[in-house]
Coordinates of C-alpha atoms and ligand atoms in Angstrom, one line a residue:
X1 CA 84.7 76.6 85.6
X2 CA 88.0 77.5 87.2
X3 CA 87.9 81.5 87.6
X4 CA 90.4 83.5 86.5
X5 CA 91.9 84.9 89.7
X6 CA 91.4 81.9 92.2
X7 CA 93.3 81.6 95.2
X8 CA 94.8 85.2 94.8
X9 CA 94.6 87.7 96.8
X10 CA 94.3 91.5 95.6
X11 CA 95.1 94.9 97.2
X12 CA 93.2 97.6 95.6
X13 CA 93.7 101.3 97.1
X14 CA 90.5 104.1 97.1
X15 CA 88.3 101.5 97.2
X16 CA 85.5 102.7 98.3
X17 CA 84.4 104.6 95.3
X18 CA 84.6 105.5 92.2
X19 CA 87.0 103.2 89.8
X20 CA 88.7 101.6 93.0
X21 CA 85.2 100.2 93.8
X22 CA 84.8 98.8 90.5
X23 CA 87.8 97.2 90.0
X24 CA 87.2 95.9 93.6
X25 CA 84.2 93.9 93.0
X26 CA 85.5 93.0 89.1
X27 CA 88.6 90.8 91.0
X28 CA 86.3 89.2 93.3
X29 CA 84.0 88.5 91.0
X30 CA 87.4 86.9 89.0
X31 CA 88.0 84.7 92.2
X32 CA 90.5 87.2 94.6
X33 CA 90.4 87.8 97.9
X34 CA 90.1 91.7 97.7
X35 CA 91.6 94.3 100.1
X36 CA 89.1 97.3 100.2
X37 CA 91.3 100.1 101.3
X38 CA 90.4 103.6 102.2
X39 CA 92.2 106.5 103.4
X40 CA 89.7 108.1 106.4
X41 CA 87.5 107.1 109.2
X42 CA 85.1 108.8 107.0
X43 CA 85.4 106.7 104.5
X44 CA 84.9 102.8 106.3
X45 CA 81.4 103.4 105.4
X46 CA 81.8 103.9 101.7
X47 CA 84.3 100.7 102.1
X48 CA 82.3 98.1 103.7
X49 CA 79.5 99.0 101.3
X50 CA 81.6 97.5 98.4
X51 CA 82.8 94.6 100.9
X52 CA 79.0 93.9 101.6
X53 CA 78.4 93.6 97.6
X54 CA 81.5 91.4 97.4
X55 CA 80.2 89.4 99.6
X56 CA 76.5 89.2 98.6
X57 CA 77.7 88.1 95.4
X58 CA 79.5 85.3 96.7
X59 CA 83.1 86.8 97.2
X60 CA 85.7 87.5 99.7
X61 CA 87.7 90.6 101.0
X62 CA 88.3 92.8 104.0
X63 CA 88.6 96.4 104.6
X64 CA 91.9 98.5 105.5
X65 CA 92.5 101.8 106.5
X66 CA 95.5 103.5 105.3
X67 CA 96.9 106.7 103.8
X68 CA 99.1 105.4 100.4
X69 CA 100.9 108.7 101.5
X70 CA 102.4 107.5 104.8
X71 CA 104.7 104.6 105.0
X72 CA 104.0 103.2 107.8
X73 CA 100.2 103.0 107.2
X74 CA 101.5 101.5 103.7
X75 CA 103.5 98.7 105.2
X76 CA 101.2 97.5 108.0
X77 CA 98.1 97.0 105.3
X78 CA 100.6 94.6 103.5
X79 CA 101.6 92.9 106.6
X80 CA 98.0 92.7 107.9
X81 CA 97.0 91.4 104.6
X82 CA 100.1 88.9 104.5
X83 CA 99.0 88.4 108.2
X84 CA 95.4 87.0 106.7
X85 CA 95.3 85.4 103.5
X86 CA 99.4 84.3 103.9
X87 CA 100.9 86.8 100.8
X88 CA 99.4 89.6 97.8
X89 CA 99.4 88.5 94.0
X90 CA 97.8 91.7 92.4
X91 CA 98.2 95.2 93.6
X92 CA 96.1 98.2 91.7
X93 CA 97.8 101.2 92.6
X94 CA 94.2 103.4 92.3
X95 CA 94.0 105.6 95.1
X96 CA 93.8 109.8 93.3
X97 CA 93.0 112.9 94.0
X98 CA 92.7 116.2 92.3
X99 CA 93.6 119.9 93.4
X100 CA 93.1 121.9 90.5
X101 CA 94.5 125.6 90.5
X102 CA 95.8 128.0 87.6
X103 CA 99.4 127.4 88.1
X104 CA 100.3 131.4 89.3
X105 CA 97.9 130.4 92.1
X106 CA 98.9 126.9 93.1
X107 CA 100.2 126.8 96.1
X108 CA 102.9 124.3 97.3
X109 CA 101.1 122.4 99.4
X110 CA 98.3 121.8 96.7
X111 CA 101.6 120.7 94.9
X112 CA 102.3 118.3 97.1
X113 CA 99.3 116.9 98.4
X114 CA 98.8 115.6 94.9
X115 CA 102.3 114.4 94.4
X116 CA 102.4 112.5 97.9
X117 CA 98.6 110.6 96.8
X118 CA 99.5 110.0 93.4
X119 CA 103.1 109.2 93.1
X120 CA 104.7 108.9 95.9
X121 CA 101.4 106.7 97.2
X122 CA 101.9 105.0 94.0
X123 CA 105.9 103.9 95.0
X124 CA 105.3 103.3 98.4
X125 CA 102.7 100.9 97.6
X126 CA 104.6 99.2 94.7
X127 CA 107.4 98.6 97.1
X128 CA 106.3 96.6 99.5
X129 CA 103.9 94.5 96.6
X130 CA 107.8 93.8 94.7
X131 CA 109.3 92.7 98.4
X132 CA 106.3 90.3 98.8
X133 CA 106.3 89.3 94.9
X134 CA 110.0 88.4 95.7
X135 CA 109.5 86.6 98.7
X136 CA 107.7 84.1 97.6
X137 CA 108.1 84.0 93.7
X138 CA 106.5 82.5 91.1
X139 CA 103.9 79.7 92.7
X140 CA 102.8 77.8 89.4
X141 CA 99.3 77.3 91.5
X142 CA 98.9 81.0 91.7
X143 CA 100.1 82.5 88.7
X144 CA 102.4 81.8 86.1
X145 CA 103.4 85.4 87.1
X146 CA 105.5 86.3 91.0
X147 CA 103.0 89.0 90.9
X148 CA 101.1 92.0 89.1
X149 CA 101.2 95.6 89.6
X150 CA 98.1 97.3 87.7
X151 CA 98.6 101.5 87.8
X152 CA 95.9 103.5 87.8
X153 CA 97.0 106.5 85.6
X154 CA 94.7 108.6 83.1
X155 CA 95.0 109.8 79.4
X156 CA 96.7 112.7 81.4
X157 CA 100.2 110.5 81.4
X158 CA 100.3 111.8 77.7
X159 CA 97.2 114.4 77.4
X160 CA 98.7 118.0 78.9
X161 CA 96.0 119.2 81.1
X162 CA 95.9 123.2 81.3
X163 CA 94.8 124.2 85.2
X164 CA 95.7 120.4 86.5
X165 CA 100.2 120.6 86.3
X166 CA 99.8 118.5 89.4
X167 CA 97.8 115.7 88.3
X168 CA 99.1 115.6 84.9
X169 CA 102.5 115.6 86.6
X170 CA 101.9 113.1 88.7
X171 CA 100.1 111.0 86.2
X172 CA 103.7 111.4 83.2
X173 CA 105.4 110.0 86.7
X174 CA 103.5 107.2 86.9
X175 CA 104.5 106.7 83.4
X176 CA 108.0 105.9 83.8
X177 CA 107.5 104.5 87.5
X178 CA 105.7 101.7 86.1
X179 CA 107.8 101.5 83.2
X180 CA 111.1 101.4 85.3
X181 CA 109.6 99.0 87.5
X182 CA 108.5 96.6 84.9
X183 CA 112.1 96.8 83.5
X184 CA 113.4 95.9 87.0
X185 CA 111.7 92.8 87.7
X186 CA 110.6 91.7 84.5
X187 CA 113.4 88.8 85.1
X188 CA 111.8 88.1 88.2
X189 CA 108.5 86.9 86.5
X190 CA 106.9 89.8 88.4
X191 CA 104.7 92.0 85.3
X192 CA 103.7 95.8 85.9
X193 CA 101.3 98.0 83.8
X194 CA 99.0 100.7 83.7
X195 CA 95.6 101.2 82.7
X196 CA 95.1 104.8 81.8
X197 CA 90.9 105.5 81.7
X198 CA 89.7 108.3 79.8
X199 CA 86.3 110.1 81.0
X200 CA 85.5 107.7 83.9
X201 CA 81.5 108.7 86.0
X202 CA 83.0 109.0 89.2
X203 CA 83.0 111.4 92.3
X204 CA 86.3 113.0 91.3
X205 CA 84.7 114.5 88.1
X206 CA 81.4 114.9 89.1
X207 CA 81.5 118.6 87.5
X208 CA 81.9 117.1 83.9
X209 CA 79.5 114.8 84.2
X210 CA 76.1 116.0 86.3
X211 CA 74.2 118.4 83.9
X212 CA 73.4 118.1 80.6
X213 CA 75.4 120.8 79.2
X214 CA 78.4 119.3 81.3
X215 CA 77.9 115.8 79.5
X216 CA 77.4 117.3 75.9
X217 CA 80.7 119.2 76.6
X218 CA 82.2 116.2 77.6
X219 CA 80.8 114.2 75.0
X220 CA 82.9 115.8 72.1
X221 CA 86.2 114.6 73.5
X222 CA 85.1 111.2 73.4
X223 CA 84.6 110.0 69.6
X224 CA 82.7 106.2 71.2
X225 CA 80.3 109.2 73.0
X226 CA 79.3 107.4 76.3
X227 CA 81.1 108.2 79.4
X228 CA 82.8 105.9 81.4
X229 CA 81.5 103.1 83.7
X230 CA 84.2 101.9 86.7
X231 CA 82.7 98.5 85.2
X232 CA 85.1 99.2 82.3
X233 CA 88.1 99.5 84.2
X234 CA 87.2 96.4 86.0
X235 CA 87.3 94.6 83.0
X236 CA 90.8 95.5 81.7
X237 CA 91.8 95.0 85.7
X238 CA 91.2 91.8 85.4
X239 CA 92.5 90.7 82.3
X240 CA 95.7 92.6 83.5
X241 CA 95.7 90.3 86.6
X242 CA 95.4 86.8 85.3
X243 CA 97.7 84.7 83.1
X244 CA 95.4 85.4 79.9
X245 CA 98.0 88.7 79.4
X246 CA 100.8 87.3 80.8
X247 CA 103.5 88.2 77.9
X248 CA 102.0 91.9 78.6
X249 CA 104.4 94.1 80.7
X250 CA 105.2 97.5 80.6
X251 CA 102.3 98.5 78.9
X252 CA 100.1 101.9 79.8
X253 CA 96.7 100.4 78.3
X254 CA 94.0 103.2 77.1
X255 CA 90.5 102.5 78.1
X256 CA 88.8 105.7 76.7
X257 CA 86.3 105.4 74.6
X258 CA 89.0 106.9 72.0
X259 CA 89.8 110.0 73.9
X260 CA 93.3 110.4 72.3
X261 CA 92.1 109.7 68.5
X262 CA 92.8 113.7 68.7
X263 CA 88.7 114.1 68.0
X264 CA 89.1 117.6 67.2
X265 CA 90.6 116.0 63.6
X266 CA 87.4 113.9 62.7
X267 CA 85.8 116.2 60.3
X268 CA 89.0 117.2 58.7
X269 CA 90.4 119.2 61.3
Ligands
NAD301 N1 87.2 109.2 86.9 C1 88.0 109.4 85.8 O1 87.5 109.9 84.8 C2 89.5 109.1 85.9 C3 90.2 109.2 84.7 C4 91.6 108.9 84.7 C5 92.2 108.5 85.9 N2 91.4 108.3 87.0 C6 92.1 107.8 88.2 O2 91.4 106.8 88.7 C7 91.7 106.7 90.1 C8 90.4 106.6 90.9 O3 89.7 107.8 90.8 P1 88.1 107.8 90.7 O4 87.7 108.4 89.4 O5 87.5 106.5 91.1 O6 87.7 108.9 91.8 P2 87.3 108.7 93.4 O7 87.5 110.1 94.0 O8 86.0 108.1 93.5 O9 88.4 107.7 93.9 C9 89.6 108.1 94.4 C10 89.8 107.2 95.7 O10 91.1 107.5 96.3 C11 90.9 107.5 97.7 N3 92.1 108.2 98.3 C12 92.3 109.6 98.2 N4 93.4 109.9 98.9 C13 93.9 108.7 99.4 C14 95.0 108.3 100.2 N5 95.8 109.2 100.7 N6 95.1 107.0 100.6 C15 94.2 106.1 100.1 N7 93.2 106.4 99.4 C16 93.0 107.6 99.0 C17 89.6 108.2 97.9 O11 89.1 107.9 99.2 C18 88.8 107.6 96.8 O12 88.1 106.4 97.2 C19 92.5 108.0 90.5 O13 93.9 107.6 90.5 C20 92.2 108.9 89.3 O14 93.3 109.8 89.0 C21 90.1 108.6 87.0

């Protein structure tokens, strides 16, 4: 059986954890060549662990270093990934961070630390996915598509977030990046969306997650009441990716476990 996402080749940023792991393994399992990237020296480990699964379970992929942050890090993992599988047909703009402060104490640089990561990572990255998409446009062997963007956003694009202004900033931004972007090139056969997870069990929000009373808490925001698995993301990643939503662009798709059904309302508000 053909797979879904043969002969492509994906670029997935902070891969090695969390939801960038998933969706990692979830394309290769789909058939892509997967670029594992991760920001640190510290972090190669953590990335060739998910390579070595990839592989173990039959699929391909290297790792890259780079900091979505800095453009020239940016623009040499596209061209050594262009360099070794000869272009990029999916980029999922994952990489996140958090640096959560009551806003009277947030200093600039916790500001802008999340802004660089999370948007500006997020545009840098786009960028040079749309100057490949349009060098080599649509190839029907491919993709009926030039190529797909997936944003990683959060129910935060539309949820306010009291004691997170920076991530819930940068997350509304990501919002109308995609959105503009999608408008841009939609005549170029190149389609752009976001996935936005709800309560995803990850390292970034260990705290609502690793006790008991933590997950109860949790629990109430989410009317399906389970947490999360990166496996889920993976699974709207790659439906994203291949041709089965290929009349889908623009869209910010919720996978939440209902997490903006306003749950507060259930029993009458
Ligand atoms: N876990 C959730 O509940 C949840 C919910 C909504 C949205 N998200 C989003 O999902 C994405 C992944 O988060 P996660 O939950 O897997 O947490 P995570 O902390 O496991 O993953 C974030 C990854 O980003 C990487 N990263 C950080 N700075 C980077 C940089 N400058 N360059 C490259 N990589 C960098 C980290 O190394 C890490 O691998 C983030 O964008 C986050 O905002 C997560």
């Amino acid at each position: 059986m053909e797979l879904k996402l043969q002969n492509q080749v994906a670029i997935i940023t902070g891969a090695s954890s969390g939801i960038g792991a998933g969706v990692a393994k979830s394309l290769a399992a789909a058939g892509a060549a997967v670029v594992i990237n991760y920001p640190v020296p510290a972090a190669k480990d953590g990335a060739e662990a998910v390579l070595a699964e990839v592989v173990a379970s039959g699929g391909k992929g290297m790792v890259a270093q780079c900091d979505v942050s800095k453009e020239a890090d940016v623009q040499k993992m596209f061209s050594d990934t262009v360099k070794l599988y000869g272009t990029v047909d999916i980029l999922v703009n994952n990489a996140g961070l958090q640096k959560d402060a009551p806003l009277e104490e947030m200093t600039l640089d916790e500001w802008n630390f999340v802004l660089s990561v999370n948007l500006t990572g997020q545009f840098l990255c786009a960028r040079e996915a749309i100057r490949e998409f349009l060098r080599r446009g649509v190839d029907p062997k491919r993709s009926k598509a030039a190529g797909k963007i997936i944003h990683m956003s959060s129910v935060h694009e539309v949820i306010p977030w009291a004691g997170h202004a920076n991530y819930a900033a940068s997350k509304g931004g990501i919002m109308m990046l995609m959105k503009s972007i999608a408008q841009e090139f939609a005549w170029k056969k190149i389609r752009v969306n976001s996935i936005c997870p709800g309560a995803i069990q990850t390292p970034i929000n260990r705290n609502a997650w690793d006790t008991p009373a933590a997950l109860k808490s949790l629990l109430t925001l989410i009317p399906y009441q389970r947490i999360g698995e990166p496996e889920d993301i993976g699974n709207a990643a790659v439906w994203l990716a291949s041709d089965d939503s290929d009349y889908v662009n623009g869209a910010s798709i919720f996978v939440d476990g209902g997490m903006l059904l306003y749950p507060g309302f259930t029993t009458n508000g």
